JSON list of C-alpha atoms in Angstrom, two decimals:
[
{"chain": "A", "resi": 1, "resn": "MET", "atom": "CA", "xyz": [4.16, 23.63, 13.78]},
{"chain": "A", "resi": 2, "resn": "ASN", "atom": "CA", "xyz": [5.60, 20.39, 15.18]},
{"chain": "A", "resi": 3, "resn": "PRO", "atom": "CA", "xyz": [9.40, 20.19, 15.17]},
{"chain": "A", "resi": 4, "resn": "VAL", "atom": "CA", "xyz": [10.89, 19.41, 11.78]},
{"chain": "A", "resi": 5, "resn": "TRP", "atom": "CA", "xyz": [13.75, 17.02, 12.43]},
{"chain": "A", "resi": 6, "resn": "ARG", "atom": "CA", "xyz": [16.85, 17.48, 10.27]},
{"chain": "A", "resi": 7, "resn": "LEU", "atom": "CA", "xyz": [18.06, 13.93, 9.63]},
{"chain": "A", "resi": 8, "resn": "SER", "atom": "CA", "xyz": [20.15, 12.04, 7.14]},
{"chain": "A", "resi": 9, "resn": "VAL", "atom": "CA", "xyz": [17.95, 10.12, 4.71]},
{"chain": "A", "resi": 10, "resn": "GLU", "atom": "CA", "xyz": [18.88, 6.80, 6.32]},
{"chain": "A", "resi": 11, "resn": "ALA", "atom": "CA", "xyz": [18.09, 8.18, 9.79]},
{"chain": "A", "resi": 12, "resn": "GLY", "atom": "CA", "xyz": [14.79, 9.61, 8.57]},
{"chain": "A", "resi": 13, "resn": "LEU", "atom": "CA", "xyz": [13.74, 6.25, 7.14]},
{"chain": "A", "resi": 14, "resn": "GLU", "atom": "CA", "xyz": [14.71, 4.61, 10.43]},
{"chain": "A", "resi": 15, "resn": "ALA", "atom": "CA", "xyz": [12.65, 7.17, 12.38]},
{"chain": "A", "resi": 16, "resn": "GLU", "atom": "CA", "xyz": [9.64, 6.26, 10.26]},
{"chain": "A", "resi": 17, "resn": "ARG", "atom": "CA", "xyz": [10.21, 2.57, 11.01]},
{"chain": "A", "resi": 18, "resn": "GLN", "atom": "CA", "xyz": [10.35, 3.36, 14.73]},
{"chain": "A", "resi": 19, "resn": "LEU", "atom": "CA", "xyz": [7.11, 5.31, 14.53]},
{"chain": "A", "resi": 20, "resn": "LEU", "atom": "CA", "xyz": [5.37, 2.37, 12.85]},
{"chain": "A", "resi": 21, "resn": "ASP", "atom": "CA", "xyz": [6.88, -0.03, 15.39]},
{"chain": "A", "resi": 22, "resn": "ARG", "atom": "CA", "xyz": [5.48, 1.99, 18.30]},
{"chain": "A", "resi": 23, "resn": "VAL", "atom": "CA", "xyz": [1.97, 1.94, 16.88]},
{"chain": "A", "resi": 24, "resn": "HIS", "atom": "CA", "xyz": [2.27, -1.71, 15.93]},
{"chain": "A", "resi": 25, "resn": "ALA", "atom": "CA", "xyz": [3.36, -2.55, 19.49]},
{"chain": "A", "resi": 26, "resn": "GLY", "atom": "CA", "xyz": [0.34, -0.71, 20.90]},
{"chain": "A", "resi": 27, "resn": "GLU", "atom": "CA", "xyz": [2.44, 1.96, 22.61]},
{"chain": "A", "resi": 28, "resn": "GLU", "atom": "CA", "xyz": [0.63, 4.63, 20.59]},
{"chain": "A", "resi": 29, "resn": "GLU", "atom": "CA", "xyz": [-2.62, 4.68, 18.63]},
{"chain": "A", "resi": 30, "resn": "TRP", "atom": "CA", "xyz": [-1.23, 7.22, 16.24]},
{"chain": "A", "resi": 31, "resn": "GLY", "atom": "CA", "xyz": [1.80, 9.37, 15.52]},
{"chain": "A", "resi": 32, "resn": "VAL", "atom": "CA", "xyz": [3.05, 11.90, 12.99]},
{"chain": "A", "resi": 33, "resn": "LEU", "atom": "CA", "xyz": [6.65, 12.77, 12.16]},
{"chain": "A", "resi": 34, "resn": "PHE", "atom": "CA", "xyz": [8.01, 15.71, 10.14]},
{"chain": "A", "resi": 35, "resn": "TRP", "atom": "CA", "xyz": [11.59, 15.47, 8.88]},
{"chain": "A", "resi": 36, "resn": "ARG", "atom": "CA", "xyz": [13.85, 17.16, 6.36]},
{"chain": "A", "resi": 37, "resn": "PRO", "atom": "CA", "xyz": [16.86, 15.40, 4.84]},
{"chain": "A", "resi": 38, "resn": "SER", "atom": "CA", "xyz": [20.34, 16.73, 5.57]},
{"chain": "A", "resi": 39, "resn": "ASP", "atom": "CA", "xyz": [21.77, 14.92, 2.54]},
{"chain": "A", "resi": 40, "resn": "PHE", "atom": "CA", "xyz": [20.83, 13.62, -0.92]},
{"chain": "A", "resi": 41, "resn": "ALA", "atom": "CA", "xyz": [19.62, 10.14, -1.85]},
{"chain": "A", "resi": 42, "resn": "LEU", "atom": "CA", "xyz": [17.46, 8.35, -4.38]},
{"chain": "A", "resi": 43, "resn": "VAL", "atom": "CA", "xyz": [15.05, 6.32, -2.25]},
{"chain": "A", "resi": 44, "resn": "MET", "atom": "CA", "xyz": [13.23, 3.32, -3.68]},
{"chain": "A", "resi": 45, "resn": "PRO", "atom": "CA", "xyz": [11.48, 0.07, -2.67]},
{"chain": "A", "resi": 46, "resn": "ARG", "atom": "CA", "xyz": [13.71, -2.87, -1.87]},
{"chain": "A", "resi": 47, "resn": "ARG", "atom": "CA", "xyz": [12.18, -4.87, -4.72]},
{"chain": "A", "resi": 48, "resn": "LEU", "atom": "CA", "xyz": [13.98, -2.64, -7.25]},
{"chain": "A", "resi": 49, "resn": "SER", "atom": "CA", "xyz": [17.35, -3.78, -5.90]},
{"chain": "A", "resi": 50, "resn": "ARG", "atom": "CA", "xyz": [16.66, -7.11, -7.63]},
{"chain": "A", "resi": 51, "resn": "LEU", "atom": "CA", "xyz": [16.63, -5.55, -11.12]},
{"chain": "A", "resi": 52, "resn": "PRO", "atom": "CA", "xyz": [19.42, -6.92, -13.38]},
{"chain": "A", "resi": 53, "resn": "GLY", "atom": "CA", "xyz": [21.00, -3.49, -13.93]},
{"chain": "A", "resi": 54, "resn": "PHE", "atom": "CA", "xyz": [20.69, -2.26, -10.34]},
{"chain": "A", "resi": 55, "resn": "LEU", "atom": "CA", "xyz": [24.43, -2.22, -9.58]},
{"chain": "A", "resi": 56, "resn": "ALA", "atom": "CA", "xyz": [25.22, -0.16, -12.68]},
{"chain": "A", "resi": 57, "resn": "ALA", "atom": "CA", "xyz": [22.34, 2.19, -11.88]},
{"chain": "A", "resi": 58, "resn": "ASP", "atom": "CA", "xyz": [23.55, 2.54, -8.30]},
{"chain": "A", "resi": 59, "resn": "ILE", "atom": "CA", "xyz": [27.02, 3.56, -9.48]},
{"chain": "A", "resi": 60, "resn": "GLY", "atom": "CA", "xyz": [25.61, 6.00, -12.01]},
{"chain": "A", "resi": 61, "resn": "CYS", "atom": "CA", "xyz": [23.31, 7.69, -9.48]},
{"chain": "A", "resi": 62, "resn": "ALA", "atom": "CA", "xyz": [26.09, 7.95, -6.90]},
{"chain": "A", "resi": 63, "resn": "ALA", "atom": "CA", "xyz": [28.25, 9.66, -9.50]},
{"chain": "A", "resi": 64, "resn": "LEU", "atom": "CA", "xyz": [25.54, 12.32, -9.81]},
{"chain": "A", "resi": 65, "resn": "GLY", "atom": "CA", "xyz": [25.53, 12.78, -6.04]},
{"chain": "A", "resi": 66, "resn": "TRP", "atom": "CA", "xyz": [22.37, 10.71, -5.47]},
{"chain": "A", "resi": 67, "resn": "PRO", "atom": "CA", "xyz": [23.34, 7.44, -3.73]},
{"chain": "A", "resi": 68, "resn": "ILE", "atom": "CA", "xyz": [20.53, 4.89, -3.54]},
{"chain": "A", "resi": 69, "resn": "ALA", "atom": "CA", "xyz": [18.72, 4.16, -0.26]},
{"chain": "A", "resi": 70, "resn": "LEU", "atom": "CA", "xyz": [16.07, 1.45, 0.15]},
{"chain": "A", "resi": 71, "resn": "ARG", "atom": "CA", "xyz": [12.72, 1.97, 1.89]},
{"chain": "A", "resi": 72, "resn": "ASP", "atom": "CA", "xyz": [9.98, -0.32, 3.22]},
{"chain": "A", "resi": 73, "resn": "THR", "atom": "CA", "xyz": [7.03, 1.31, 1.43]},
{"chain": "A", "resi": 74, "resn": "GLY", "atom": "CA", "xyz": [6.13, 0.65, -2.21]},
{"chain": "A", "resi": 75, "resn": "GLY", "atom": "CA", "xyz": [6.14, 2.84, -5.28]},
{"chain": "A", "resi": 76, "resn": "GLU", "atom": "CA", "xyz": [9.02, 3.92, -7.52]},
{"chain": "A", "resi": 77, "resn": "PRO", "atom": "CA", "xyz": [12.29, 5.89, -7.07]},
{"chain": "A", "resi": 78, "resn": "VAL", "atom": "CA", "xyz": [11.89, 9.20, -5.21]},
{"chain": "A", "resi": 79, "resn": "PRO", "atom": "CA", "xyz": [14.66, 11.79, -4.78]},
{"chain": "A", "resi": 80, "resn": "GLN", "atom": "CA", "xyz": [15.24, 12.99, -1.22]},
{"chain": "A", "resi": 81, "resn": "SER", "atom": "CA", "xyz": [17.18, 16.18, -0.47]},
{"chain": "A", "resi": 82, "resn": "PRO", "atom": "CA", "xyz": [17.14, 19.24, 1.81]},
{"chain": "A", "resi": 83, "resn": "ALA", "atom": "CA", "xyz": [14.50, 20.63, -0.58]},
{"chain": "A", "resi": 84, "resn": "VAL", "atom": "CA", "xyz": [11.94, 18.11, 0.70]},
{"chain": "A", "resi": 85, "resn": "LEU", "atom": "CA", "xyz": [9.70, 17.96, 3.76]},
{"chain": "A", "resi": 86, "resn": "ASN", "atom": "CA", "xyz": [8.66, 14.42, 4.71]},
{"chain": "A", "resi": 87, "resn": "VAL", "atom": "CA", "xyz": [5.44, 13.75, 6.60]},
{"chain": "A", "resi": 88, "resn": "ALA", "atom": "CA", "xyz": [4.99, 10.26, 8.05]},
{"chain": "A", "resi": 89, "resn": "LEU", "atom": "CA", "xyz": [1.65, 9.30, 9.60]},
{"chain": "A", "resi": 90, "resn": "ALA", "atom": "CA", "xyz": [1.16, 5.99, 11.42]},
{"chain": "A", "resi": 91, "resn": "TYR", "atom": "CA", "xyz": [-2.05, 4.79, 13.05]},
{"chain": "A", "resi": 92, "resn": "ALA", "atom": "CA", "xyz": [-4.10, 1.73, 13.96]},
{"chain": "A", "resi": 93, "resn": "VAL", "atom": "CA", "xyz": [-7.24, 1.40, 11.84]},
{"chain": "A", "resi": 94, "resn": "PRO", "atom": "CA", "xyz": [-10.26, 2.04, 14.09]},
{"chain": "A", "resi": 95, "resn": "ALA", "atom": "CA", "xyz": [-12.05, -1.19, 14.99]},
{"chain": "A", "resi": 96, "resn": "GLN", "atom": "CA", "xyz": [-15.37, 0.11, 13.64]},
{"chain": "A", "resi": 97, "resn": "GLU", "atom": "CA", "xyz": [-13.92, 1.07, 10.26]},
{"chain": "A", "resi": 98, "resn": "ASP", "atom": "CA", "xyz": [-14.43, -1.08, 7.16]},
{"chain": "A", "resi": 99, "resn": "GLU", "atom": "CA", "xyz": [-11.09, -2.56, 6.16]},
{"chain": "A", "resi": 100, "resn": "GLN", "atom": "CA", "xyz": [-12.11, -2.74, 2.50]},
{"chain": "A", "resi": 101, "resn": "GLY", "atom": "CA", "xyz": [-11.55, 0.97, 2.06]},
{"chain": "A", "resi": 102, "resn": "ARG", "atom": "CA", "xyz": [-8.45, 1.16, 4.23]},
{"chain": "A", "resi": 103, "resn": "ILE", "atom": "CA", "xyz": [-5.95, 2.03, 1.49]},
{"chain": "A", "resi": 104, "resn": "GLU", "atom": "CA", "xyz": [-7.90, 5.00, 0.15]},
{"chain": "A", "resi": 105, "resn": "ALA", "atom": "CA", "xyz": [-8.78, 6.11, 3.69]},
{"chain": "A", "resi": 106, "resn": "ALA", "atom": "CA", "xyz": [-5.11, 6.12, 4.70]},
{"chain": "A", "resi": 107, "resn": "TYR", "atom": "CA", "xyz": [-4.12, 8.26, 1.72]},
{"chain": "A", "resi": 108, "resn": "LEU", "atom": "CA", "xyz": [-6.92, 10.71, 2.42]},
{"chain": "A", "resi": 109, "resn": "ARG", "atom": "CA", "xyz": [-5.96, 10.95, 6.10]},
{"chain": "A", "resi": 110, "resn": "LEU", "atom": "CA", "xyz": [-2.54, 12.10, 4.98]},
{"chain": "A", "resi": 111, "resn": "CYS", "atom": "CA", "xyz": [-3.51, 14.18, 1.96]},
{"chain": "A", "resi": 112, "resn": "GLU", "atom": "CA", "xyz": [-6.52, 16.06, 3.32]},
{"chain": "A", "resi": 113, "resn": "PRO", "atom": "CA", "xyz": [-4.60, 17.85, 6.13]},
{"chain": "A", "resi": 114, "resn": "ILE", "atom": "CA", "xyz": [-1.94, 18.81, 3.57]},
{"chain": "A", "resi": 115, "resn": "CYS", "atom": "CA", "xyz": [-4.62, 20.11, 1.21]},
{"chain": "A", "resi": 116, "resn": "GLN", "atom": "CA", "xyz": [-6.26, 22.06, 4.04]},
{"chain": "A", "resi": 117, "resn": "TRP", "atom": "CA", "xyz": [-2.91, 23.66, 4.82]},
{"chain": "A", "resi": 118, "resn": "LEU", "atom": "CA", "xyz": [-2.38, 24.58, 1.15]},
{"chain": "A", "resi": 119, "resn": "ARG", "atom": "CA", "xyz": [-5.87, 26.07, 0.95]},
{"chain": "A", "resi": 120, "resn": "GLY", "atom": "CA", "xyz": [-5.01, 28.16, 3.99]},
{"chain": "A", "resi": 121, "resn": "LEU", "atom": "CA", "xyz": [-2.10, 29.56, 1.98]},
{"chain": "A", "resi": 122, "resn": "GLY", "atom": "CA", "xyz": [-4.53, 30.66, -0.72]},
{"chain": "A", "resi": 123, "resn": "LEU", "atom": "CA", "xyz": [-3.71, 27.81, -3.11]},
{"chain": "A", "resi": 124, "resn": "VAL", "atom": "CA", "xyz": [-5.97, 25.32, -4.90]},
{"chain": "A", "resi": 125, "resn": "PRO", "atom": "CA", "xyz": [-4.58, 21.79, -4.48]},
{"chain": "A", "resi": 126, "resn": "GLY", "atom": "CA", "xyz": [-5.87, 18.68, -6.22]},
{"chain": "A", "resi": 127, "resn": "LEU", "atom": "CA", "xyz": [-5.36, 14.92, -6.13]},
{"chain": "A", "resi": 128, "resn": "GLY", "atom": "CA", "xyz": [-4.48, 12.80, -9.12]},
{"chain": "A", "resi": 129, "resn": "GLU", "atom": "CA", "xyz": [-1.98, 11.26, -11.47]},
{"chain": "A", "resi": 130, "resn": "VAL", "atom": "CA", "xyz": [0.47, 13.44, -13.38]},
{"chain": "A", "resi": 131, "resn": "PRO", "atom": "CA", "xyz": [1.95, 12.00, -16.59]},
{"chain": "A", "resi": 132, "resn": "GLY", "atom": "CA", "xyz": [5.74, 12.19, -16.52]},
{"chain": "A", "resi": 133, "resn": "ALA", "atom": "CA", "xyz": [6.02, 12.43, -12.71]},
{"chain": "A", "resi": 134, "resn": "PHE", "atom": "CA", "xyz": [8.34, 10.14, -10.79]},
{"chain": "A", "resi": 135, "resn": "CYS", "atom": "CA", "xyz": [6.56, 7.64, -8.51]},
{"chain": "A", "resi": 136, "resn": "ASP", "atom": "CA", "xyz": [3.25, 8.72, -10.01]},
{"chain": "A", "resi": 137, "resn": "GLY", "atom": "CA", "xyz": [-0.05, 7.79, -8.38]},
{"chain": "A", "resi": 138, "resn": "ARG", "atom": "CA", "xyz": [-3.66, 8.88, -8.07]},
{"chain": "A", "resi": 139, "resn": "PHE", "atom": "CA", "xyz": [-3.01, 10.26, -4.58]},
{"chain": "A", "resi": 140, "resn": "ASN", "atom": "CA", "xyz": [-0.40, 12.79, -5.62]},
{"chain": "A", "resi": 141, "resn": "VAL", "atom": "CA", "xyz": [-1.19, 16.21, -4.19]},
{"chain": "A", "resi": 142, "resn": "THR", "atom": "CA", "xyz": [-1.00, 18.63, -7.12]},
{"chain": "A", "resi": 143, "resn": "LEU", "atom": "CA", "xyz": [-0.82, 22.36, -7.78]},
{"chain": "A", "resi": 144, "resn": "GLY", "atom": "CA", "xyz": [-1.65, 23.61, -11.25]},
{"chain": "A", "resi": 145, "resn": "ARG", "atom": "CA", "xyz": [-1.93, 19.98, -12.39]},
{"chain": "A", "resi": 146, "resn": "ARG", "atom": "CA", "xyz": [1.71, 19.36, -11.48]},
{"chain": "A", "resi": 147, "resn": "LYS", "atom": "CA", "xyz": [2.91, 17.05, -8.73]},
{"chain": "A", "resi": 148, "resn": "LEU", "atom": "CA", "xyz": [3.82, 18.66, -5.40]},
{"chain": "A", "resi": 149, "resn": "VAL", "atom": "CA", "xyz": [3.51, 15.71, -2.99]},
{"chain": "A", "resi": 150, "resn": "GLY", "atom": "CA", "xyz": [4.16, 12.01, -3.56]},
{"chain": "A", "resi": 151, "resn": "THR", "atom": "CA", "xyz": [2.67, 9.37, -1.27]},
{"chain": "A", "resi": 152, "resn": "ALA", "atom": "CA", "xyz": [3.24, 5.72, -0.32]},
{"chain": "A", "resi": 153, "resn": "GLN", "atom": "CA", "xyz": [2.06, 3.20, 2.31]},
{"chain": "A", "resi": 154, "resn": "ARG", "atom": "CA", "xyz": [3.18, 0.23, 4.37]},
{"chain": "A", "resi": 155, "resn": "TRP", "atom": "CA", "xyz": [0.79, -2.08, 6.26]},
{"chain": "A", "resi": 156, "resn": "ARG", "atom": "CA", "xyz": [1.14, -4.45, 9.23]},
{"chain": "A", "resi": 157, "resn": "ARG", "atom": "CA", "xyz": [-1.32, -6.27, 11.49]},
{"chain": "A", "resi": 158, "resn": "ARG", "atom": "CA", "xyz": [-1.12, -6.13, 15.30]},
{"chain": "A", "resi": 159, "resn": "VAL", "atom": "CA", "xyz": [-0.99, -9.52, 16.99]},
{"chain": "A", "resi": 160, "resn": "ALA", "atom": "CA", "xyz": [-2.52, -8.28, 20.25]},
{"chain": "A", "resi": 161, "resn": "ASP", "atom": "CA", "xyz": [-5.88, -7.15, 18.86]},
{"chain": "A", "resi": 162, "resn": "GLY", "atom": "CA", "xyz": [-5.74, -8.06, 15.17]},
{"chain": "A", "resi": 163, "resn": "ARG", "atom": "CA", "xyz": [-6.06, -4.45, 14.06]},
{"chain": "A", "resi": 164, "resn": "LEU", "atom": "CA", "xyz": [-4.30, -3.23, 10.94]},
{"chain": "A", "resi": 165, "resn": "VAL", "atom": "CA", "xyz": [-1.60, -0.60, 11.33]},
{"chain": "A", "resi": 166, "resn": "VAL", "atom": "CA", "xyz": [-0.39, 1.65, 8.53]},
{"chain": "A", "resi": 167, "resn": "LEU", "atom": "CA", "xyz": [2.48, 4.00, 7.84]},
{"chain": "A", "resi": 168, "resn": "VAL", "atom": "CA", "xyz": [1.50, 6.47, 5.12]},
{"chain": "A", "resi": 169, "resn": "HIS", "atom": "CA", "xyz": [4.22, 8.80, 3.90]},
{"chain": "A", "resi": 170, "resn": "GLY", "atom": "CA", "xyz": [4.24, 12.03, 1.92]},
{"chain": "A", "resi": 171, "resn": "ALA", "atom": "CA", "xyz": [7.20, 13.88, 0.40]},
{"chain": "A", "resi": 172, "resn": "ILE", "atom": "CA", "xyz": [6.51, 17.59, -0.23]},
{"chain": "A", "resi": 173, "resn": "LEU", "atom": "CA", "xyz": [8.83, 19.42, -2.64]},
{"chain": "A", "resi": 174, "resn": "LEU", "atom": "CA", "xyz": [9.39, 22.83, -1.06]},
{"chain": "A", "resi": 175, "resn": "GLU", "atom": "CA", "xyz": [12.42, 24.10, -2.97]},
{"chain": "A", "resi": 176, "resn": "ASP", "atom": "CA", "xyz": [12.81, 23.88, -6.75]},
{"chain": "A", "resi": 177, "resn": "GLN", "atom": "CA", "xyz": [15.23, 21.05, -7.48]},
{"chain": "A", "resi": 178, "resn": "ARG", "atom": "CA", "xyz": [13.02, 19.51, -10.12]},
{"chain": "A", "resi": 179, "resn": "SER", "atom": "CA", "xyz": [15.62, 19.30, -12.87]},
{"chain": "A", "resi": 180, "resn": "ILE", "atom": "CA", "xyz": [18.39, 17.58, -10.91]},
{"chain": "A", "resi": 181, "resn": "MET", "atom": "CA", "xyz": [15.87, 15.26, -9.25]},
{"chain": "A", "resi": 182, "resn": "VAL", "atom": "CA", "xyz": [14.44, 14.10, -12.55]},
{"chain": "A", "resi": 183, "resn": "GLU", "atom": "CA", "xyz": [17.97, 13.67, -13.92]},
{"chain": "A", "resi": 184, "resn": "ALA", "atom": "CA", "xyz": [18.78, 11.30, -11.04]},
{"chain": "A", "resi": 185, "resn": "VAL", "atom": "CA", "xyz": [15.60, 9.23, -11.50]},
{"chain": "A", "resi": 186, "resn": "ASN", "atom": "CA", "xyz": [16.14, 8.97, -15.24]},
{"chain": "A", "resi": 187, "resn": "ARG", "atom": "CA", "xyz": [19.76, 7.94, -14.70]},
{"chain": "A", "resi": 188, "resn": "PHE", "atom": "CA", "xyz": [18.48, 5.06, -12.56]},
{"chain": "A", "resi": 189, "resn": "TYR", "atom": "CA", "xyz": [16.02, 3.95, -15.21]},
{"chain": "A", "resi": 190, "resn": "GLN", "atom": "CA", "xyz": [18.69, 4.20, -17.88]},
{"chain": "A", "resi": 191, "resn": "GLY", "atom": "CA", "xyz": [21.18, 2.20, -15.81]},
{"chain": "A", "resi": 192, "resn": "CYS", "atom": "CA", "xyz": [18.60, -0.56, -15.34]},
{"chain": "A", "resi": 193, "resn": "GLY", "atom": "CA", "xyz": [17.80, -0.62, -19.03]},
{"chain": "A", "resi": 194, "resn": "LEU", "atom": "CA", "xyz": [14.23, 0.60, -18.48]},
{"chain": "A", "resi": 195, "resn": "GLU", "atom": "CA", "xyz": [12.40, 2.77, -20.99]},
{"chain": "A", "resi": 196, "resn": "GLN", "atom": "CA", "xyz": [10.50, 4.79, -18.38]},
{"chain": "A", "resi": 197, "resn": "ARG", "atom": "CA", "xyz": [11.45, 8.49, -18.12]},
{"chain": "A", "resi": 198, "resn": "CYS", "atom": "CA", "xyz": [10.28, 11.44, -16.00]},
{"chain": "A", "resi": 199, "resn": "LEU", "atom": "CA", "xyz": [9.83, 15.12, -16.82]},
{"chain": "A", "resi": 200, "resn": "ALA", "atom": "CA", "xyz": [10.81, 18.12, -14.71]},
{"chain": "A", "resi": 201, "resn": "THR", "atom": "CA", "xyz": [7.78, 19.97, -16.04]},
{"chain": "A", "resi": 202, "resn": "SER", "atom": "CA", "xyz": [5.48, 17.39, -14.42]},
{"chain": "A", "resi": 203, "resn": "HIS", "atom": "CA", "xyz": [6.57, 18.60, -10.97]},
{"chain": "A", "resi": 204, "resn": "VAL", "atom": "CA", "xyz": [6.21, 21.81, -9.00]},
{"chain": "A", "resi": 205, "resn": "ALA", "atom": "CA", "xyz": [7.92, 23.17, -5.90]},
{"chain": "A", "resi": 206, "resn": "LEU", "atom": "CA", "xyz": [5.96, 25.14, -3.31]},
{"chain": "A", "resi": 207, "resn": "GLU", "atom": "CA", "xyz": [8.47, 28.01, -3.55]},
{"chain": "A", "resi": 208, "resn": "GLU", "atom": "CA", "xyz": [7.21, 28.59, -7.09]},
{"chain": "A", "resi": 209, "resn": "TRP", "atom": "CA", "xyz": [3.95, 29.70, -5.45]},
{"chain": "A", "resi": 210, "resn": "ILE", "atom": "CA", "xyz": [4.94, 30.88, -1.96]},
{"chain": "A", "resi": 211, "resn": "THR", "atom": "CA", "xyz": [8.11, 32.69, -0.81]},
{"chain": "A", "resi": 212, "resn": "PRO", "atom": "CA", "xyz": [9.79, 32.41, 1.59]},
{"chain": "A", "resi": 213, "resn": "VAL", "atom": "CA", "xyz": [8.72, 28.79, 1.59]},
{"chain": "A", "resi": 214, "resn": "TRP", "atom": "CA", "xyz": [9.90, 27.21, 4.87]},
{"chain": "A", "resi": 215, "resn": "PRO", "atom": "CA", "xyz": [8.07, 29.67, 7.16]},
{"chain": "A", "resi": 216, "resn": "ALA", "atom": "CA", "xyz": [4.88, 28.66, 5.31]},
{"chain": "A", "resi": 217, "resn": "LEU", "atom": "CA", "xyz": [5.01, 25.34, 7.20]},
{"chain": "A", "resi": 218, "resn": "GLU", "atom": "CA", "xyz": [3.55, 27.07, 10.25]},
{"chain": "A", "resi": 219, "resn": "GLY", "atom": "CA", "xyz": [0.10, 25.60, 10.76]},
{"chain": "A", "resi": 220, "resn": "LEU", "atom": "CA", "xyz": [0.69, 22.32, 8.90]},
{"chain": "A", "resi": 221, "resn": "GLY", "atom": "CA", "xyz": [1.15, 20.26, 12.05]},
{"chain": "A", "resi": 222, "resn": "SER", "atom": "CA", "xyz": [-2.10, 21.49, 13.60]},
{"chain": "A", "resi": 223, "resn": "ARG", "atom": "CA", "xyz": [-4.06, 20.04, 10.68]},
{"chain": "A", "resi": 224, "resn": "PHE", "atom": "CA", "xyz": [-3.26, 16.57, 11.98]},
{"chain": "A", "resi": 225, "resn": "VAL", "atom": "CA", "xyz": [-4.93, 17.00, 15.39]},
{"chain": "A", "resi": 226, "resn": "GLU", "atom": "CA", "xyz": [-8.48, 17.58, 14.18]},
{"chain": "A", "resi": 227, "resn": "PRO", "atom": "CA", "xyz": [-11.04, 14.81, 14.81]},
{"chain": "A", "resi": 228, "resn": "TRP", "atom": "CA", "xyz": [-10.77, 11.86, 12.43]},
{"chain": "A", "resi": 229, "resn": "PRO", "atom": "CA", "xyz": [-13.65, 11.08, 10.10]},
{"chain": "A", "resi": 230, "resn": "SER", "atom": "CA", "xyz": [-16.05, 8.22, 10.96]},
{"chain": "A", "resi": 231, "resn": "GLY", "atom": "CA", "xyz": [-16.35, 9.28, 14.59]},
{"chain": "A", "resi": 232, "resn": "VAL", "atom": "CA", "xyz": [-12.82, 8.41, 15.62]},
{"chain": "A", "resi": 233, "resn": "PRO", "atom": "CA", "xyz": [-11.88, 10.34, 18.80]},
{"chain": "A", "resi": 234, "resn": "GLN", "atom": "CA", "xyz": [-9.53, 13.31, 18.58]},
{"chain": "A", "resi": 235, "resn": "ILE", "atom": "CA", "xyz": [-5.87, 12.44, 19.00]},
{"chain": "A", "resi": 236, "resn": "SER", "atom": "CA", "xyz": [-2.63, 14.36, 19.38]},
{"chain": "A", "resi": 237, "resn": "THR", "atom": "CA", "xyz": [0.71, 14.20, 17.59]},
{"chain": "A", "resi": 238, "resn": "CYS", "atom": "CA", "xyz": [3.74, 12.37, 18.88]},
{"chain": "A", "resi": 239, "resn": "VAL", "atom": "CA", "xyz": [7.33, 11.64, 17.85]},
{"chain": "A", "resi": 240, "resn": "PRO", "atom": "CA", "xyz": [9.08, 8.30, 18.45]},
{"chain": "A", "resi": 241, "resn": "SER", "atom": "CA", "xyz": [10.85, 8.58, 21.81]},
{"chain": "A", "resi": 242, "resn": "SER", "atom": "CA", "xyz": [13.90, 6.86, 20.39]},
{"chain": "A", "resi": 243, "resn": "ILE", "atom": "CA", "xyz": [14.38, 9.55, 17.74]},
{"chain": "A", "resi": 244, "resn": "THR", "atom": "CA", "xyz": [16.81, 11.29, 20.07]},
{"chain": "A", "resi": 245, "resn": "ARG", "atom": "CA", "xyz": [19.18, 8.39, 19.50]},
{"chain": "A", "resi": 246, "resn": "LEU", "atom": "CA", "xyz": [19.33, 9.19, 15.78]},
{"chain": "A", "resi": 247, "resn": "THR", "atom": "CA", "xyz": [21.90, 11.47, 14.18]},
{"chain": "A", "resi": 248, "resn": "GLY", "atom": "CA", "xyz": [19.93, 14.65, 13.62]},
{"chain": "A", "resi": 249, "resn": "SER", "atom": "CA", "xyz": [18.59, 17.92, 14.95]},
{"chain": "A", "resi": 250, "resn": "TRP", "atom": "CA", "xyz": [15.63, 20.24, 14.62]},
{"chain": "A", "resi": 251, "resn": "LYS", "atom": "CA", "xyz": [15.39, 22.38, 11.48]}
]
């Protein structure tokens, strides 16, 4: 297993930005980063900070112990805590690949290695939407029709060769904090005057299937070094060199 960096949420988000920057600059063709938060935060797209009730929601979430942090990828509010493993994959789209299917291809390049790892643990993962889940989407990784992994993307185009570069992110819930996570998300929606609500029963933690859960990560990293589909050459994992300047440590 690649090192799992233990970082504050803000430092983890910055490490993901650095990884994307390295690929965008052409210093790497690909990279993958595994990190686990050392603190708690409710992470959401910057666009949500423009909601009329955002300040009240921010205060309410902080009172619950879930201060708001803003991310560059899209989606909806996602709780981050030491119960979560984050997987960030960045790569330049192969020149021979059709850009029309790039969004789905990026999600599958993240989700399929995770699903392979789960199958290796004797589980039966799926992909799809889960009613009542926070930041729901059709590329959730599910177990028992409940959401285990949430995903999001961010895209840029390289000036040097015109190739598209993507950061695709997955948050895997390893420990069962479903109830307090959903409470934080719903407090945000309530503070902003939104009707949307989430359900704890729409989510699942890996420890509900596998215990002890953190040692089960062994073998996940190796799933990301197999040859890419569409004839893309085999590549190896990397971590942003500047990550050592962040406040954090290995798990």
